[in-house]
Short mmCIF file of C-alpha atoms and ligand atoms in Angstrom, two decimals:
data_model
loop_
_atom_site.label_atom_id
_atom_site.label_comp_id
_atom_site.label_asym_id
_atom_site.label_seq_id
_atom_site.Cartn_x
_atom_site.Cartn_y
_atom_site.Cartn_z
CA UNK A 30 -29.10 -49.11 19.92
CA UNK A 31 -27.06 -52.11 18.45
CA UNK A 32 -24.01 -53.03 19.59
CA UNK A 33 -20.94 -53.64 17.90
CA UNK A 34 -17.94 -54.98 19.45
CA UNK A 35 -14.58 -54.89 17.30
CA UNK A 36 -11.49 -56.66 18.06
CA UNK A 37 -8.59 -54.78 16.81
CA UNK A 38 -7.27 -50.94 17.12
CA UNK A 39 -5.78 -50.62 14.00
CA UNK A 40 -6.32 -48.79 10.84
CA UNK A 41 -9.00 -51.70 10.03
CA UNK A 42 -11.00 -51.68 13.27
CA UNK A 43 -10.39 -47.83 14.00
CA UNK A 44 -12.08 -46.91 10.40
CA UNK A 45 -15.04 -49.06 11.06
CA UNK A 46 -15.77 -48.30 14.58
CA UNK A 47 -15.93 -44.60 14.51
CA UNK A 48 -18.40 -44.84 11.43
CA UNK A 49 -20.55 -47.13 12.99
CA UNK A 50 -20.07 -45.06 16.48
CA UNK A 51 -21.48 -41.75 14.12
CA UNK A 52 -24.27 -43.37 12.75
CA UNK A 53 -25.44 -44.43 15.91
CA UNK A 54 -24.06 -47.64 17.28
CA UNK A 55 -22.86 -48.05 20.22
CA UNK A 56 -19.11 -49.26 19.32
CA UNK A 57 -16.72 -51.69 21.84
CA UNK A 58 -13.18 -51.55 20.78
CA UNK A 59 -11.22 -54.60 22.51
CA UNK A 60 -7.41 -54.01 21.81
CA UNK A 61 -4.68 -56.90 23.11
CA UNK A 62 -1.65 -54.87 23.15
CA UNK A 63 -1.23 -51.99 25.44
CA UNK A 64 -1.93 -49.20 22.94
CA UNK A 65 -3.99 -48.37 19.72
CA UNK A 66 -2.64 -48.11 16.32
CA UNK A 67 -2.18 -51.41 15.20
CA UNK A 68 1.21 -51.29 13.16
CA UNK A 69 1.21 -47.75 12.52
CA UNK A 70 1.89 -47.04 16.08
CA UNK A 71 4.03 -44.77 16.83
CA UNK A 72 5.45 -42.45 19.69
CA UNK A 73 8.21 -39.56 19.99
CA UNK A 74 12.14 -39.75 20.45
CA UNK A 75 14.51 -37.28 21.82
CA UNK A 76 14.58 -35.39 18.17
CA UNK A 77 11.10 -35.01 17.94
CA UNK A 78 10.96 -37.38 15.16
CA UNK A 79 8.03 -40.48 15.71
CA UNK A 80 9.31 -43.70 16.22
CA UNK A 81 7.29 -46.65 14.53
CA UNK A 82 7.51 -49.46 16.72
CA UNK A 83 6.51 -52.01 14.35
CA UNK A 84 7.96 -50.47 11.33
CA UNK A 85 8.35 -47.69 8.84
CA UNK A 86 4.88 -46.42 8.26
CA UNK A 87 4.71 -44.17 4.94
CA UNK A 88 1.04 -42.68 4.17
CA UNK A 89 0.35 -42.83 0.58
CA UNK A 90 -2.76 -43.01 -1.80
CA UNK A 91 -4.19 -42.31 -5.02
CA UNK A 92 -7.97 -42.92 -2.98
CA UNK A 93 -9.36 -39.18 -2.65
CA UNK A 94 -11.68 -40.17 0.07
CA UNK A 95 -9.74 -42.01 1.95
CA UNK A 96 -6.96 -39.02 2.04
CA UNK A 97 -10.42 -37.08 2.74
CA UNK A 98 -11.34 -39.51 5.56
CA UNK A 99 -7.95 -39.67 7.55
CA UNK A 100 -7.63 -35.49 7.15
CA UNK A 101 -10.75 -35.48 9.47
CA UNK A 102 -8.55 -36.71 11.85
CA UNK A 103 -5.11 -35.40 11.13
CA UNK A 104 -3.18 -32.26 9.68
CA UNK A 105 -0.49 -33.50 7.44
CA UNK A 106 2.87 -32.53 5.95
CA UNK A 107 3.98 -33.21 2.52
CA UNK A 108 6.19 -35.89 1.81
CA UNK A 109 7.75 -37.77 -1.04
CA UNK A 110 9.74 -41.00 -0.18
CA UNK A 111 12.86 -41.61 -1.66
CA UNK A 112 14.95 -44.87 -1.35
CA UNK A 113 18.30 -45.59 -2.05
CA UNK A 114 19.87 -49.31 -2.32
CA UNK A 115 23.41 -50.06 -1.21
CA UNK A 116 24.54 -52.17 -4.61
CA UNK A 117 28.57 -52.66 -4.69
CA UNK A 118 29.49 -50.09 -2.98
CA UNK A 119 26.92 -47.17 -4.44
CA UNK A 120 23.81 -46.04 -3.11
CA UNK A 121 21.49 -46.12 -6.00
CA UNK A 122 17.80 -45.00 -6.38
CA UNK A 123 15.26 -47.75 -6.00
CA UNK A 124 13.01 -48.81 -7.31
CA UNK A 125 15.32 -48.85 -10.31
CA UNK A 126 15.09 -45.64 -12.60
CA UNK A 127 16.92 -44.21 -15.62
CA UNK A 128 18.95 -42.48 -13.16
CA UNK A 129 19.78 -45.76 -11.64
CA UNK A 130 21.09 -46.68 -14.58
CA UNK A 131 23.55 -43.92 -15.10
CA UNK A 132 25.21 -45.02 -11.97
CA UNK A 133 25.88 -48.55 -12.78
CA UNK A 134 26.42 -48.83 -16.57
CA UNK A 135 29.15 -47.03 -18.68
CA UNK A 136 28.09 -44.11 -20.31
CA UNK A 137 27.61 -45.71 -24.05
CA UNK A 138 25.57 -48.15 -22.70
CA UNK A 139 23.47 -46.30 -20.57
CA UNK A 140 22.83 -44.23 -23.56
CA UNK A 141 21.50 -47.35 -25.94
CA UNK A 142 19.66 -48.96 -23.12
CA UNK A 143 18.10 -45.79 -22.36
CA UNK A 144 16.97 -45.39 -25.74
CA UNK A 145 15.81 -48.78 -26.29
CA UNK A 146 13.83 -48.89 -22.99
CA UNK A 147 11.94 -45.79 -23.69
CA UNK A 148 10.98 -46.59 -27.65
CA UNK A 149 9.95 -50.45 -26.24
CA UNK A 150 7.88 -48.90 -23.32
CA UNK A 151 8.00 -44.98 -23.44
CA UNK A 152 9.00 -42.53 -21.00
CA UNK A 153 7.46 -42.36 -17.52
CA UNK A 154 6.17 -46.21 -17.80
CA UNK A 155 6.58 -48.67 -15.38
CA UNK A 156 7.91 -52.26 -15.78
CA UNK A 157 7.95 -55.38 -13.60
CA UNK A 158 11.14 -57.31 -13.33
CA UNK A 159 9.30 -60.22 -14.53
CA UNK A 160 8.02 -58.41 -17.66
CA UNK A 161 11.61 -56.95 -17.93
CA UNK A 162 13.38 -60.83 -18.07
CA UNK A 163 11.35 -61.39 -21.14
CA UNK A 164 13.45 -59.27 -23.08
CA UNK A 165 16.10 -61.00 -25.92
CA UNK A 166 17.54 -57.59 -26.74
CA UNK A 167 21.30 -58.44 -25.18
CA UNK A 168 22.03 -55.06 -23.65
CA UNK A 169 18.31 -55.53 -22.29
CA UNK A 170 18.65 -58.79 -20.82
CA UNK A 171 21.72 -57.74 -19.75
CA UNK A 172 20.13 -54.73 -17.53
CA UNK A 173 17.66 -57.41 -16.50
CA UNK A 174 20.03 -59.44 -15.28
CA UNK A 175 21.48 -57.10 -13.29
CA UNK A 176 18.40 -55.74 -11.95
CA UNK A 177 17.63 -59.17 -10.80
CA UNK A 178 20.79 -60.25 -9.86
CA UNK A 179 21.57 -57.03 -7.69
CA UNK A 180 17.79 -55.76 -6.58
CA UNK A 181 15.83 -58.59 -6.33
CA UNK A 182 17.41 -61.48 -5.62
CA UNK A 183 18.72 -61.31 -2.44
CA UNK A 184 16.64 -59.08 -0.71
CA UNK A 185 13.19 -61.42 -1.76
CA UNK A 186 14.93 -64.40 -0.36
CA UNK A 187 15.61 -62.68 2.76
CA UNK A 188 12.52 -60.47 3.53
CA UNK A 189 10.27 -64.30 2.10
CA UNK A 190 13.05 -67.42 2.05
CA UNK A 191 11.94 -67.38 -1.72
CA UNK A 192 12.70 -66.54 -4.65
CA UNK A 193 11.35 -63.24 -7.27
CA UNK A 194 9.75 -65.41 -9.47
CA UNK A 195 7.53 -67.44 -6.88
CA UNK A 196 6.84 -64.38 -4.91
CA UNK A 197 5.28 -62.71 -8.60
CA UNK A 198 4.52 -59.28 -9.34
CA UNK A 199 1.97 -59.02 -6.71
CA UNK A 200 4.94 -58.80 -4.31
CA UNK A 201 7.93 -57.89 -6.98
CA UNK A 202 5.65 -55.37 -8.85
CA UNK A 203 5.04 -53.11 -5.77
CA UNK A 204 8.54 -51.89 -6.96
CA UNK A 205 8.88 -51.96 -10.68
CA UNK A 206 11.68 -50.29 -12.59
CA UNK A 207 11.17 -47.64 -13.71
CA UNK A 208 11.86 -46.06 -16.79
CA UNK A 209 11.95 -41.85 -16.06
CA UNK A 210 14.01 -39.95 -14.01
CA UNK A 211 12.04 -39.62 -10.93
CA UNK A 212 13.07 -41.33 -7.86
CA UNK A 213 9.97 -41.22 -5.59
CA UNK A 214 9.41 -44.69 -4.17
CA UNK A 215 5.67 -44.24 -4.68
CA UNK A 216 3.48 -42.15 -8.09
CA UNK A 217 0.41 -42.31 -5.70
CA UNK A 218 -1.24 -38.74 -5.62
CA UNK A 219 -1.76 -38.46 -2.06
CA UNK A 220 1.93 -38.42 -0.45
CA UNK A 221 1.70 -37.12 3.11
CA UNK A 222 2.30 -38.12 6.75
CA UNK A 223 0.60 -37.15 10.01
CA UNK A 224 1.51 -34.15 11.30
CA UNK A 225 1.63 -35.15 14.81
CA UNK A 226 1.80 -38.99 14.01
CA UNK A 227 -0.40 -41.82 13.50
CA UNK A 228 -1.27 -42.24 17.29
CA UNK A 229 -2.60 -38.93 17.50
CA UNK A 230 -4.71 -40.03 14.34
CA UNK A 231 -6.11 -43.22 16.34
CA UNK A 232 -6.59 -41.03 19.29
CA UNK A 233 -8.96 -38.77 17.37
CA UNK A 234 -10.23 -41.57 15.24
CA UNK A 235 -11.58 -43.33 18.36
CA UNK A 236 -12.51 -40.42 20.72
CA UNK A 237 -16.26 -40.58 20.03
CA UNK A 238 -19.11 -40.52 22.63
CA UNK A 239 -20.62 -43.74 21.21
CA UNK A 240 -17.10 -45.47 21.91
CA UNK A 241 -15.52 -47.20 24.48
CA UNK A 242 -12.10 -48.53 24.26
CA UNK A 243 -10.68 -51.72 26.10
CA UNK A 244 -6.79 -51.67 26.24
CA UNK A 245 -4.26 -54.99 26.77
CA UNK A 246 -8.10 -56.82 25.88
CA UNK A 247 -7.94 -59.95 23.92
CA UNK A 248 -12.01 -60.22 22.52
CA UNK A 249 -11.12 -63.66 21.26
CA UNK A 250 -11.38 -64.26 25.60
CA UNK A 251 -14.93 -63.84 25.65
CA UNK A 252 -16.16 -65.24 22.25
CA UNK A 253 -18.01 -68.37 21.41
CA UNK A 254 -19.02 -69.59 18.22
CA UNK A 255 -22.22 -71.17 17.89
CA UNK A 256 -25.58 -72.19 15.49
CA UNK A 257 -23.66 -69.62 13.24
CA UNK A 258 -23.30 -66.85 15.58
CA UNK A 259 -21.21 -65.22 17.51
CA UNK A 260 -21.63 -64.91 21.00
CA UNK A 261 -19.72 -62.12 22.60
CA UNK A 262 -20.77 -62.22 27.15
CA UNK A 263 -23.05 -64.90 26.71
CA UNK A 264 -24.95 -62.34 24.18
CA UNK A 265 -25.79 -62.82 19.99
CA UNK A 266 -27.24 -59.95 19.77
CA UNK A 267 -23.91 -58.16 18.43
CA UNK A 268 -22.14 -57.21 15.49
CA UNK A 269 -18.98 -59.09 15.72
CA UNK A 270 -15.93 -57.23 13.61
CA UNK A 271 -12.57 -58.70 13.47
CA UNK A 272 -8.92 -58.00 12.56
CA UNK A 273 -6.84 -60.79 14.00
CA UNK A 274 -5.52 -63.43 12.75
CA UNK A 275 -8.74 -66.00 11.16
CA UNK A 276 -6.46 -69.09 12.04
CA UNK A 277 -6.80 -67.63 15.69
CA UNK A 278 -10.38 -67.13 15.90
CA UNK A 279 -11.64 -70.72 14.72
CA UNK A 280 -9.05 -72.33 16.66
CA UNK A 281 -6.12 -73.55 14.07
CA UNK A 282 -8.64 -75.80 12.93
CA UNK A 283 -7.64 -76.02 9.45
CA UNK A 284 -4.11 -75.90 10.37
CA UNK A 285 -2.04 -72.80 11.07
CA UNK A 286 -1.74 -69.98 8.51
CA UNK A 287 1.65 -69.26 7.48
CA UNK A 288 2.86 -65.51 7.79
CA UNK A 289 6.20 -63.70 7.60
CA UNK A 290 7.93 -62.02 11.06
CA UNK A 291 10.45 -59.38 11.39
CA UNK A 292 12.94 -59.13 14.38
CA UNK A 293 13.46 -55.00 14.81
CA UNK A 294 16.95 -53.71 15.77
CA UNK A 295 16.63 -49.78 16.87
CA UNK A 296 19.32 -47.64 17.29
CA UNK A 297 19.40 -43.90 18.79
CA UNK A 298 22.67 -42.24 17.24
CA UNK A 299 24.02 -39.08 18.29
CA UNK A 300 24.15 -37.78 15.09
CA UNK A 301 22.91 -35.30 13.10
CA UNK A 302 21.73 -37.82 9.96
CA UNK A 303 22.84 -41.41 9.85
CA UNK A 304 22.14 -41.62 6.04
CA UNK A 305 21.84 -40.50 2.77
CA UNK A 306 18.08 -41.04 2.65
CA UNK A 307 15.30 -41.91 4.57
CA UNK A 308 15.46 -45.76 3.99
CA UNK A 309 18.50 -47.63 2.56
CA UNK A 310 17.63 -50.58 1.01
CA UNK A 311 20.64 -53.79 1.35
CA UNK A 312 19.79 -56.41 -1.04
CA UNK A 313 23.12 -58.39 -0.68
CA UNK A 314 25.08 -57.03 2.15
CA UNK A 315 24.21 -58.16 5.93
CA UNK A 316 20.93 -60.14 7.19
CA UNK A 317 18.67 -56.98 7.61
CA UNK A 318 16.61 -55.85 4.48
CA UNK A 319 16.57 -51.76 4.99
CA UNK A 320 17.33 -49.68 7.35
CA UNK A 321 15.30 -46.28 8.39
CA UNK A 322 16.11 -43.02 9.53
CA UNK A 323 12.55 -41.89 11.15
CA UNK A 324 13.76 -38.18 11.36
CA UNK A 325 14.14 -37.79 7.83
CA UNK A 326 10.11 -38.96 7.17
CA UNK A 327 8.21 -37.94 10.34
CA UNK A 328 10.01 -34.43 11.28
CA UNK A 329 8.13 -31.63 8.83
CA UNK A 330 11.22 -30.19 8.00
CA UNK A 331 14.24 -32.43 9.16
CA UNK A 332 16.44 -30.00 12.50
CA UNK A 333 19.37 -29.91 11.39
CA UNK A 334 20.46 -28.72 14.47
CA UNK A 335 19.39 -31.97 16.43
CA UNK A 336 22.36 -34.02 16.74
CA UNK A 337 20.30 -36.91 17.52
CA UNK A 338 18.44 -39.47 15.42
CA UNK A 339 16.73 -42.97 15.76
CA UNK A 340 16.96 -46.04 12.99
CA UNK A 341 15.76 -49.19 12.63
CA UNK A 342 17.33 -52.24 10.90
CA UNK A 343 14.91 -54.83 9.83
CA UNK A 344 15.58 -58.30 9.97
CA UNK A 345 12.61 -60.30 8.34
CA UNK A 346 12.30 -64.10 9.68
CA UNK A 347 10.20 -66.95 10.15
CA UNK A 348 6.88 -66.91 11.59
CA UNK A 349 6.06 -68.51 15.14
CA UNK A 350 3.23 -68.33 16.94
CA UNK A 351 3.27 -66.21 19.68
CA UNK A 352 5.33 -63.77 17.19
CA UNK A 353 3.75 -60.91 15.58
CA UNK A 354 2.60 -61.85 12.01
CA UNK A 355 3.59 -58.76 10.00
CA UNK A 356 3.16 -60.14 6.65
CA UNK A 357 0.46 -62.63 5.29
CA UNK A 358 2.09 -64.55 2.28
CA UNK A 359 0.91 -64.05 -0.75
CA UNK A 360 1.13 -67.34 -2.32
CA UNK A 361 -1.43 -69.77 -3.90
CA UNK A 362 -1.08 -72.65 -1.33
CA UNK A 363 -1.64 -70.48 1.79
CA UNK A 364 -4.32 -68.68 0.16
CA UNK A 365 -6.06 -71.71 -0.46
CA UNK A 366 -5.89 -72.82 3.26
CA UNK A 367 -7.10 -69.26 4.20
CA UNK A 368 -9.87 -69.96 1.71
CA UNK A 369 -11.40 -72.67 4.19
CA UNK A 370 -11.71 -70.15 7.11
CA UNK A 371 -12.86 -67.42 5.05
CA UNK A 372 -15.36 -70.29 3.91
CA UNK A 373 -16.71 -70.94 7.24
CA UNK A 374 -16.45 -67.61 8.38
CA UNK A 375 -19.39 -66.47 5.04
CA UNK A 376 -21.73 -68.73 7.48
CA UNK A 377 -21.26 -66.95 10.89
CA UNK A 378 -24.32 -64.14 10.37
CA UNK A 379 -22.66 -61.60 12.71
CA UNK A 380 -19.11 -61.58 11.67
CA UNK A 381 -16.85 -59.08 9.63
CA UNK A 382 -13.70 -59.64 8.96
CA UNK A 383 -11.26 -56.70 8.02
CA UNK A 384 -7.85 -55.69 7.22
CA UNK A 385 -4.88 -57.13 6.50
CA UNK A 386 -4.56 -60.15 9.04
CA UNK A 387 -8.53 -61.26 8.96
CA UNK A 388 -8.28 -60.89 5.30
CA UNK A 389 -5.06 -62.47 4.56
CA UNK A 390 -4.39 -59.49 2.22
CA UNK A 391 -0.44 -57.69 1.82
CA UNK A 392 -2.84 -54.65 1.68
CA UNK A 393 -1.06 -50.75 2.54
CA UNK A 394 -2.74 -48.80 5.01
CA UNK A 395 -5.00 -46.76 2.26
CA UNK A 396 -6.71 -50.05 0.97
CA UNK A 397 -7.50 -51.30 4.44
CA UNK A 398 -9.25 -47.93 5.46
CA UNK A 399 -11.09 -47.88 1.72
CA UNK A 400 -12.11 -51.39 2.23
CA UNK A 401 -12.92 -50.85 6.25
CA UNK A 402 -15.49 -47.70 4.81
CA UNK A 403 -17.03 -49.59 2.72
CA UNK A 404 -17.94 -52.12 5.34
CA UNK A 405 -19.23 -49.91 7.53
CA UNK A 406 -21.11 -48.13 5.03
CA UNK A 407 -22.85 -51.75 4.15
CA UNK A 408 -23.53 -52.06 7.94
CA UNK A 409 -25.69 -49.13 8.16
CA UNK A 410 -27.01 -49.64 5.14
CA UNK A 411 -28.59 -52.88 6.74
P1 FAD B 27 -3.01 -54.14 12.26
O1 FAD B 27 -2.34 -52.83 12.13
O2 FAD B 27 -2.16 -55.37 12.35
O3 FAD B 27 -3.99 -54.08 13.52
C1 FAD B 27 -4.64 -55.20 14.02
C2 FAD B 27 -4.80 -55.00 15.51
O4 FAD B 27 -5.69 -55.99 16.02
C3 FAD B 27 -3.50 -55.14 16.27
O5 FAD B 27 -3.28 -54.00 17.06
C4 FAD B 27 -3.72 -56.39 17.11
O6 FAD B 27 -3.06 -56.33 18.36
C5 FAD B 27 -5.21 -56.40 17.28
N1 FAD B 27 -5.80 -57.71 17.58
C6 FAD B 27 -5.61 -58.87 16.89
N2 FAD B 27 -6.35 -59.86 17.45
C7 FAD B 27 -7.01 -59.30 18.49
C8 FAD B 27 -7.91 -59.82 19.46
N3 FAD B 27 -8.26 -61.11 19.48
N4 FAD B 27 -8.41 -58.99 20.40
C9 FAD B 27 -8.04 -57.67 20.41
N5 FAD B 27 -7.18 -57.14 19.53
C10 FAD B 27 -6.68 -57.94 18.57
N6 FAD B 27 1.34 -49.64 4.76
C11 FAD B 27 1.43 -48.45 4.10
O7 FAD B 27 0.45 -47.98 3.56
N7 FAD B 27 2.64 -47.78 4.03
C12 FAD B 27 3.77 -48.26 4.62
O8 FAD B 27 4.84 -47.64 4.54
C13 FAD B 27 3.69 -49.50 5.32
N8 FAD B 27 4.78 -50.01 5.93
C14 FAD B 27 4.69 -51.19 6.58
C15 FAD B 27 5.86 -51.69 7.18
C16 FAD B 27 5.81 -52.90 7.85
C17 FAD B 27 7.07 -53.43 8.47
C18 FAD B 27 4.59 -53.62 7.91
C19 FAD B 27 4.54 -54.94 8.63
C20 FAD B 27 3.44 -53.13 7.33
C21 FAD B 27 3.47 -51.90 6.67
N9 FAD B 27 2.33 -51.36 6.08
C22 FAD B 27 2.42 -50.17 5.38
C23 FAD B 27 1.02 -52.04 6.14
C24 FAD B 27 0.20 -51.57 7.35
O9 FAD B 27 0.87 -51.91 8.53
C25 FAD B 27 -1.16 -52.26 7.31
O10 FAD B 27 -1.82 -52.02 6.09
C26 FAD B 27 -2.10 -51.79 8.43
O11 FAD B 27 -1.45 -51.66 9.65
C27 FAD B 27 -3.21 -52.80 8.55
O12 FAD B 27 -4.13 -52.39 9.53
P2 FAD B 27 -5.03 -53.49 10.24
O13 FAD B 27 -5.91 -52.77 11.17
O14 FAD B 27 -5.59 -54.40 9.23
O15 FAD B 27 -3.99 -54.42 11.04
N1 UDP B 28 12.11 -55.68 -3.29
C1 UDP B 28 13.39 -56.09 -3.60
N2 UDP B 28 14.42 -55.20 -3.47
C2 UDP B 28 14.24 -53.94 -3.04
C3 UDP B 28 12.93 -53.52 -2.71
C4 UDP B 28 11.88 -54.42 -2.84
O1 UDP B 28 13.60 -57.24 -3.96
O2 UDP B 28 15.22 -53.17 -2.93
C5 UDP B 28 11.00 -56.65 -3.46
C6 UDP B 28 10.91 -57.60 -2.26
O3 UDP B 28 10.44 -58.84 -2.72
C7 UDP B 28 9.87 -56.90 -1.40
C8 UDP B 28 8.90 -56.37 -2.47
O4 UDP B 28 9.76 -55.97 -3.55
O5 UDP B 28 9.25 -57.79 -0.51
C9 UDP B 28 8.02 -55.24 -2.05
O6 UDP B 28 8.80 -54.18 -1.54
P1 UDP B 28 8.16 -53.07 -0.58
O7 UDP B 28 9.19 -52.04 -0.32
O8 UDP B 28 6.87 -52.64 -1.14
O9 UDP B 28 7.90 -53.94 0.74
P2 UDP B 28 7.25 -53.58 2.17
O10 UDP B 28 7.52 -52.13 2.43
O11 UDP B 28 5.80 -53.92 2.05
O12 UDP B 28 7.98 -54.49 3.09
#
């Protein structure tokens, strides 16, 4: 039987190592921190309602088989995100929407802009802020302006220390405005969360004869790197899969890769509801960029009677190592040094990298397990 030893019990190395377990491989899971989960770990508060411990974890996907993959694993509940931002005073829906609109123009404009952004791009379209600053129509420039001005501006240079335009619309255009007047944060087709949370997912995910699981485990301990192998024990004769950090596992030796932090600030409130929806978004007011109300997206239908609820406020800042790197940065110059490690790492024979950290990729949880399936599936296909 081969053996496969992955580093990482996240959605990347959880996907991977139960395929490989049920096709026959015997399947070592080597996890540093003291659970499984990666950053969709969660756990229960006194409300019932699952607290994400590295941040606000919303399952959505327009991939039917990886929705089909995960409900192997999971019962779900429907669930449609909403999101409010605080802008002068009003909470208004994000990403920006024709309903937006209403609440921060006067009436006579609302009604020409309206008109003008539906004949330009038609009803139910989607437009990036970058596309939208392109326009020379006044009352259009004007609305772009604004959008900028009170969306984007501030909250890009605090969750990157940069600006809109050199983040792009790879980071911008994960929120585009949007011109209908539905206010779901995400048009993905699959919109659901775990029943009984994402741990209980993992849990299931990973409890397979073929695997064994090694907690508070760093793999990178008992690795070498040599004649183009990996060596895990003294042994080659492994399949070596990876989800760390690639800086990490060839030794910073192209220099370290540069990733965004967050500092989390959780509160437990004895309140009913804290907030008018399940994130607010603050793009200008205080240092945090959103905070979350986990009862309102992990509790099937929200207790009212439960005069208790947890939140998060976070504060995005810069990466140190030692920190946990929640965000690769999507921007030319660090791809490029990521590029030489991903260039070395083509000539190891035994090594995989997956998922968001190994691949350097601001990838959602649905892309990671579609690309972690299709790894596995090209491992057993020899
Ligand atoms: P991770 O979850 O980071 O898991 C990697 C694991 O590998 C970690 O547990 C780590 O400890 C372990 N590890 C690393 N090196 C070693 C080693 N040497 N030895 C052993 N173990 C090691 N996606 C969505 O789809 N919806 C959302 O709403 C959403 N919200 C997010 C909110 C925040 C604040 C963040 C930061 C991300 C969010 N994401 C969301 C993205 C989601 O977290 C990732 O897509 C997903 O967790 C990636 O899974 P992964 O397995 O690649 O990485
Ligand atoms: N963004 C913004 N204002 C908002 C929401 C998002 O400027 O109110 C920008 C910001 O640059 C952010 C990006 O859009 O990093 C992507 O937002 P998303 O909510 O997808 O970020 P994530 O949940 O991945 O942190």
């Amino acid at each position: 039987m081969k053996r496969v030893v992955v580093a990482g019990a996240g959605f990347a190395g959880a996907t991977v190592a139960r395929k490989l377990a049920e096709a026959g491989f015997t399947v070592d899971v080597y996890e540093k921190r003291k659970q499984i989960g990666g950053n969709a770990f969660d756990y229960k508060d006194r409300s019932g309602a699952y607290i994400h411990e590295y941040g606000p974890h919303i399952f959505h996907t327009s991939i039917e088989r990886v929705f089909n993959y995960l409900s192997r694993f999971t019962d779900w509940f429907e669930y449609k995100h909403k999101v409010l931002g605080y802008i002068d005073g009003k909470y208004v829906p994000i990403p920006f929407s024709l309903n937006s609109l209403k609440l921060c123009f006067s009436e006579d404009k609302v009604k020409r802009i309206k008109e003008k952004l539906i004949n330009k791009y038609g009803m139910g379209s989607k437009v990036t802020i970058s596309q939208l600053r392109e326009e020379n129509d006044p009352e259009l420039a004007e609305l772009s302006e604004y959008v900028y001005n009170k969306v984007f501006l501030n909250y890009t240079k605090k969750q990157w220390g940069l600006l809109p335009e050199q983040m792009g619309d790879g980071v911008t255009g994960r929120v585009p405005v949007s011109i209908s007047f539905e206010d779901g944060y995400f048009r993905d087709s699959y919109q659901y969360m775990p029943k009984n949370g994402y741990t209980e997912l993992f849990e299931r995910m990973l409890d397979h004869e073929n695997i064994r699981l090694h907690l508070e485990a760093d793999a990178l301990e008992q690795i070498e790197i040599k004649n183009n192998r990996v060596y895990f024990d003294g042994s080659a004769d492994i399949i070596f899969i990876y989800t760390g950090c690639i800086d990490e596992l060839f030794d910073y030796k192209f220099g370290e890769l540069e990733y965004r932090s967050l500092r989390f600030e959780f509160e437990n409130i004895e309140k009913n509801v804290f907030q008018p929806a399940a994130v607010v978004n603050y793009p200008n007011d205080h240092d945090f960029t959103r905070i979350s109300e986990f009862k309102s997206f992990t509790i099937e239908k929200c207790k009212n009677d439960i005069m208790n609820t947890t939140i998060v406020r976070e504060f995005p800042c810069k990466y140190e190592r030692g920190m946990i790197p929640y965000y690769p940065i999507p921007l030319k110059e660090c791809e490029n040094k990521y590029s030489k490690y991903a260039t070395v790492a083509k000539d190891i024979e035994n090594l995989y990298l997956i998922g968001r950290l190994a691949e350097y990729k601001y990838y959602n949880m649905d892309l990671v397990v579609n690309s972690a399936i299709d790894m596995a599936e090209r491992i057993i296909g020899g």
